[in-house]
C-alpha positions as YAML, in Angstrom:
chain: A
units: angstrom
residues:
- id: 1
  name: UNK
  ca: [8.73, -4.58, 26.46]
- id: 2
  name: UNK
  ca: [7.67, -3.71, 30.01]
- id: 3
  name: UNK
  ca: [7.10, -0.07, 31.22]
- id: 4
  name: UNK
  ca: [10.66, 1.52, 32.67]
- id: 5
  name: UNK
  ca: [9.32, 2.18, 35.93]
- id: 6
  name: UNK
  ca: [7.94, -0.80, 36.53]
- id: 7
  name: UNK
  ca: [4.56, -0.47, 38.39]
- id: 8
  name: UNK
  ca: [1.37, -1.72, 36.88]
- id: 9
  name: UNK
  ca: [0.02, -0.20, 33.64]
- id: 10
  name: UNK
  ca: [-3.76, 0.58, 33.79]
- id: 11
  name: UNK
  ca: [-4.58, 1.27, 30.23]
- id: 12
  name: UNK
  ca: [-3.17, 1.18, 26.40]
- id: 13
  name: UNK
  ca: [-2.54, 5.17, 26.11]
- id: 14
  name: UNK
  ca: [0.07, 5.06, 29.02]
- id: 15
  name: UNK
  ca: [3.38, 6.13, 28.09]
- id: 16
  name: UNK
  ca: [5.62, 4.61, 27.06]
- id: 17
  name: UNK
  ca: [3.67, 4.04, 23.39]
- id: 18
  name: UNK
  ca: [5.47, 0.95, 21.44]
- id: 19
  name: UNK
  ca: [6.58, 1.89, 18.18]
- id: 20
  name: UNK
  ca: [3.07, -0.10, 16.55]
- id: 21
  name: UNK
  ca: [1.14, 1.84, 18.36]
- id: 22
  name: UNK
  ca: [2.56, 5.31, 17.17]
- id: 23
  name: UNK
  ca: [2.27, 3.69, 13.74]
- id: 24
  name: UNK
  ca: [-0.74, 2.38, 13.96]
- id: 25
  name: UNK
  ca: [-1.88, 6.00, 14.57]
- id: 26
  name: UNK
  ca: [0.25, 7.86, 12.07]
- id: 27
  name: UNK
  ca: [-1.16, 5.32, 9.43]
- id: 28
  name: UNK
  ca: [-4.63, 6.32, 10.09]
- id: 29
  name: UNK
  ca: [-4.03, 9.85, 9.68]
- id: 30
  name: UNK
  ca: [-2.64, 9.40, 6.09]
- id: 31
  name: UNK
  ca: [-5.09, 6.99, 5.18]
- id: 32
  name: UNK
  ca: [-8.29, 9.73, 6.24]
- id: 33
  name: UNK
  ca: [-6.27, 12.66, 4.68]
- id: 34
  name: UNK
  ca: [-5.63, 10.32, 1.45]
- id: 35
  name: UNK
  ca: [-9.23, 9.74, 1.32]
- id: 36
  name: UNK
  ca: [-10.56, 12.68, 1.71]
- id: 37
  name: UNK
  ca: [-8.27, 14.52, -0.87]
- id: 38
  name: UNK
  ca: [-8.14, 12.01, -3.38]
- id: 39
  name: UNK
  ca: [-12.03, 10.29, -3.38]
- id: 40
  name: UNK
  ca: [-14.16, 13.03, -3.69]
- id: 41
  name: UNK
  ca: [-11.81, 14.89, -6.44]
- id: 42
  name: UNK
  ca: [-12.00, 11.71, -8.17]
- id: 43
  name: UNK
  ca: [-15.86, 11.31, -7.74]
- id: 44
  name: UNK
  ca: [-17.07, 15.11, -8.42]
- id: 45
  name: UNK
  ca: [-18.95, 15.16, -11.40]
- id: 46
  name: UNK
  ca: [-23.05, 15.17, -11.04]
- id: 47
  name: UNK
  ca: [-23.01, 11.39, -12.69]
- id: 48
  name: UNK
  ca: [-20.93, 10.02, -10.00]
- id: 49
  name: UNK
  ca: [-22.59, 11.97, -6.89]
- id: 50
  name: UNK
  ca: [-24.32, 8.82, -5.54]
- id: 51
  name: UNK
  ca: [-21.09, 7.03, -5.76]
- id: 52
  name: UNK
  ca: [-19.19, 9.94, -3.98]
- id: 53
  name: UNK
  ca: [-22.08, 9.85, -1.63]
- id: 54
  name: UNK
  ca: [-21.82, 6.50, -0.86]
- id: 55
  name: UNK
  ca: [-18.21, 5.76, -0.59]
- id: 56
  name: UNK
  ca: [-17.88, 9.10, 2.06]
- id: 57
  name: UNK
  ca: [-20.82, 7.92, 3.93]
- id: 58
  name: UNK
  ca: [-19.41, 4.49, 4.37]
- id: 59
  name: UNK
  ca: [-15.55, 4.87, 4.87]
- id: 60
  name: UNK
  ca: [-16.88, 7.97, 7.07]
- id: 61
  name: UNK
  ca: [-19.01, 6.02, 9.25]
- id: 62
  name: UNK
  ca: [-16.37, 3.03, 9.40]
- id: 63
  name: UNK
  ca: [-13.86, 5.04, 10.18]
- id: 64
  name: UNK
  ca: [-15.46, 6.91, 13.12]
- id: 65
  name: UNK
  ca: [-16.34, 3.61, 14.61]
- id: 66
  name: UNK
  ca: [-12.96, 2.35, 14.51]
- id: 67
  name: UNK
  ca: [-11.56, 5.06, 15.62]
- id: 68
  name: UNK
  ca: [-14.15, 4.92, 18.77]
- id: 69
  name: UNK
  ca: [-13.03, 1.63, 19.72]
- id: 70
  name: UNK
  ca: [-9.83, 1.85, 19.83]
- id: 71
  name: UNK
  ca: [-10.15, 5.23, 22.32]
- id: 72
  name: UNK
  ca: [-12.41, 3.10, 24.28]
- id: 73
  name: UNK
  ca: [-10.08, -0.18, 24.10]
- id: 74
  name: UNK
  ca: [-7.13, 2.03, 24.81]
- id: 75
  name: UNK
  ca: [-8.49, 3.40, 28.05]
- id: 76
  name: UNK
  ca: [-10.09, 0.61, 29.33]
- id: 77
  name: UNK
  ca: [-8.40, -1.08, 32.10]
- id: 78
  name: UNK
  ca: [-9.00, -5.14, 31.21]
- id: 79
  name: UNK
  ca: [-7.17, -6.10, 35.10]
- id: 80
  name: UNK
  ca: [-10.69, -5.24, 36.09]
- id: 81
  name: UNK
  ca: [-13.13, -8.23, 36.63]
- id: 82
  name: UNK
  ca: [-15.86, -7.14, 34.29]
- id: 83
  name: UNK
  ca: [-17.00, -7.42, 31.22]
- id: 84
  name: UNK
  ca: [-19.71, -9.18, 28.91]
- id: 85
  name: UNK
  ca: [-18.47, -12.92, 28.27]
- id: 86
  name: UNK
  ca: [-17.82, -14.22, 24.62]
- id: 87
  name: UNK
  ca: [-19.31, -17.32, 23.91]
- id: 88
  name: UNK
  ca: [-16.36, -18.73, 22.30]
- id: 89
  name: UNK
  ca: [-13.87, -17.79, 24.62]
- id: 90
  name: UNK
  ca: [-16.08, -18.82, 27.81]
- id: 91
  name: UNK
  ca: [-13.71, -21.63, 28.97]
- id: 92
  name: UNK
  ca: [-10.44, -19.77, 28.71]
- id: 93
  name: UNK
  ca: [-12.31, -16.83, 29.87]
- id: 94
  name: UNK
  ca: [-12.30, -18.19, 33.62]
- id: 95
  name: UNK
  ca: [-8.35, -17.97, 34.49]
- id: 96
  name: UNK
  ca: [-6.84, -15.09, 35.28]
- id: 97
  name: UNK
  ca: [-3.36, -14.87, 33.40]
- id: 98
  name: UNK
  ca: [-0.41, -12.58, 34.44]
- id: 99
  name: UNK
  ca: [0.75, -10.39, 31.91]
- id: 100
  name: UNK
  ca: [4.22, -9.35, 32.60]
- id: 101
  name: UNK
  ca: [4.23, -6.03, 30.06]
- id: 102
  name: UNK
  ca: [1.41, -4.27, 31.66]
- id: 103
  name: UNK
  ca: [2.51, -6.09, 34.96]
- id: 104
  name: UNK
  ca: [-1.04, -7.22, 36.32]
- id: 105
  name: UNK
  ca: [-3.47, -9.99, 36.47]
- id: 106
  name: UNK
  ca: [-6.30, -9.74, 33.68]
- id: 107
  name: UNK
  ca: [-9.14, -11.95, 33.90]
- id: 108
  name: UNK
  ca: [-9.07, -14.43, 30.50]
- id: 109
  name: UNK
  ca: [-6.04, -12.84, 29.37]
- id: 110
  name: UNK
  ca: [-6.07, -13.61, 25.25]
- id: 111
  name: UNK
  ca: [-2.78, -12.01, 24.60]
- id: 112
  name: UNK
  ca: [-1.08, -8.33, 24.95]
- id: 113
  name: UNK
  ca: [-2.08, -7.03, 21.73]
- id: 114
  name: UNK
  ca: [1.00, -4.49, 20.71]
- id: 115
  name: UNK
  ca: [-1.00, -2.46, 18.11]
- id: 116
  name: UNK
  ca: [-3.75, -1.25, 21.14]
- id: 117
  name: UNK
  ca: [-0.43, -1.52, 23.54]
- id: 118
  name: UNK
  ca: [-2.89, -3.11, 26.36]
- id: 119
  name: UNK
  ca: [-3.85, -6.53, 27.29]
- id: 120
  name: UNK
  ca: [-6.77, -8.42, 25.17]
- id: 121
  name: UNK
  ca: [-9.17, -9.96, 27.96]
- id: 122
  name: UNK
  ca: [-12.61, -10.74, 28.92]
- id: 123
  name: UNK
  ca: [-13.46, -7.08, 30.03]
- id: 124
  name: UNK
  ca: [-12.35, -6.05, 26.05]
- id: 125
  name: UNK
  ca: [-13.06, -9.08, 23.87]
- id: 126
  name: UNK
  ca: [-16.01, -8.56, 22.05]
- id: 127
  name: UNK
  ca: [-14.40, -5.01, 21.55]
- id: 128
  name: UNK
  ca: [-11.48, -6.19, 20.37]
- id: 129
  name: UNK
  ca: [-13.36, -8.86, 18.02]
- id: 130
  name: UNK
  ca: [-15.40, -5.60, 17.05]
- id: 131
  name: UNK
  ca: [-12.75, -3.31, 16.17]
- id: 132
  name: UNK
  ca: [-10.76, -6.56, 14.01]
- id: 133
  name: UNK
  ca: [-14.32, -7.20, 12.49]
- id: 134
  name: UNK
  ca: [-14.75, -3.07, 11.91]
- id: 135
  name: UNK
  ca: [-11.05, -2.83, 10.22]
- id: 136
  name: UNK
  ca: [-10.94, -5.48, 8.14]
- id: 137
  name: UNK
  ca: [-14.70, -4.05, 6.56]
- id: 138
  name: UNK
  ca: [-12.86, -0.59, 6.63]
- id: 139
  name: UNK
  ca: [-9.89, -2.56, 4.37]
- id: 140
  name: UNK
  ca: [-11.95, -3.95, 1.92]
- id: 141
  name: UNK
  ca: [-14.10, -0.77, 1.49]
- id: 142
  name: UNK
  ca: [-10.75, 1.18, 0.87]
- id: 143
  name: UNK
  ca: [-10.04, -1.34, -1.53]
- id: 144
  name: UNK
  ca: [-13.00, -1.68, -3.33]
- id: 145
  name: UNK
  ca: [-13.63, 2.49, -3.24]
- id: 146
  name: UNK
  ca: [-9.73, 2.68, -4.37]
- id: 147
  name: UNK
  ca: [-10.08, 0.38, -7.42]
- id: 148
  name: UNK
  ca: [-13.52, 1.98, -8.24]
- id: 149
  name: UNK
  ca: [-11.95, 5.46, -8.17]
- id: 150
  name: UNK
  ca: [-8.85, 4.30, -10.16]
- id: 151
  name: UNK
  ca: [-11.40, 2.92, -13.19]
- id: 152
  name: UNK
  ca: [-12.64, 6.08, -13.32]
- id: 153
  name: UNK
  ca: [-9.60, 8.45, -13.26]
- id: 154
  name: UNK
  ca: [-8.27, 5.34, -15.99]
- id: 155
  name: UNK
  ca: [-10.98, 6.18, -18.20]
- id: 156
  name: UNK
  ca: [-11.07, 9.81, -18.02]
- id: 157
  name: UNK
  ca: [-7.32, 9.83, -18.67]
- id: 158
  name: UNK
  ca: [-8.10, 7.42, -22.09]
- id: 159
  name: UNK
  ca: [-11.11, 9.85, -23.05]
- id: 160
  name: UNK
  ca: [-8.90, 13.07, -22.39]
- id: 161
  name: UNK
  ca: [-6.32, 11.38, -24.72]
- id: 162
  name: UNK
  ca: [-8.39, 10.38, -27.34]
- id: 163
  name: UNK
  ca: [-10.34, 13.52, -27.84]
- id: 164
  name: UNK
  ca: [-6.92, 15.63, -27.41]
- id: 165
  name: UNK
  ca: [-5.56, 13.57, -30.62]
- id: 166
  name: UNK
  ca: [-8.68, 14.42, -32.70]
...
């Protein structure tokens, strides 16, 4: 959906914000806030510190860093001819493309990405290929942290029941 005022968007933060873009931000928030209240109440006792430890320091760190690039992403202008060529892009890297929802020419325009709300070229590639690379490791640490953390409220729930029948 092209800007309403039609002149030439220069970066992903520029209003108007698509609706996956909002979300992709509101999302984030719960998912940090559900972390941080549920992980380390789960993890608190001194024989799971390292694991508490651990899981904080990584989804912290992971988090931060994806968070990073997609400020920088969002407020970098890709319609400028710069950037650090991606070996394997480098052929479709040399056309410019016209991208008619941020209404300018971006030098090896991959697509409009909807979720950053800005144009995926060779000026943001390799940060773009980070911040996919950086999410999906921040998905599977979730995952693995949330199935971790759900064995261990499981079998405090079956201890707590079996020592209040006794």
């Amino acid at each position: 959906m092209p800007s309403g005022s039609g002149r030439r968007r220069n970066h992903g933060f520029e209003l108007p914000w698509t609706v996956e873009q909002v979300t992709v931000f509101l999302v984030a928030v719960v998912q940090v806030v559900l972390f941080y209240v549920s992980v380390p109440n789960a993890l608190d006792e001194k024989r799971r510190e390292t694991e508490m430890f651990l899981s904080v320091a990584i989804f912290t760190m992971l988090a931060v860093l994806l968070g990073l690039l997609y400020i920088i992403i969002g407020f970098a202008d890709p319609g400028y001819d710069s950037g650090i060529e991606c070996i394997c892009m480098k052929k479709t890297q040399t056309s410019t493309r016209y991208c008619q929802i941020c209404r300018k020419n971006v030098k090896g325009l991959d697509h409009h990405c909807i979720w950053l709300n800005t144009c995926v070229g060779k000026r943001n590639y390799p940060l773009f290929f980070t911040l996919i690379t950086t999410s999906t490791l921040l998905f599977a640490a979730q995952t693995v942290i949330g199935m971790l953390t759900l064995v261990e409220w499981t079998e405090d729930l079956s201890t707590a029941n079996w020592v209040r029948r006794l």
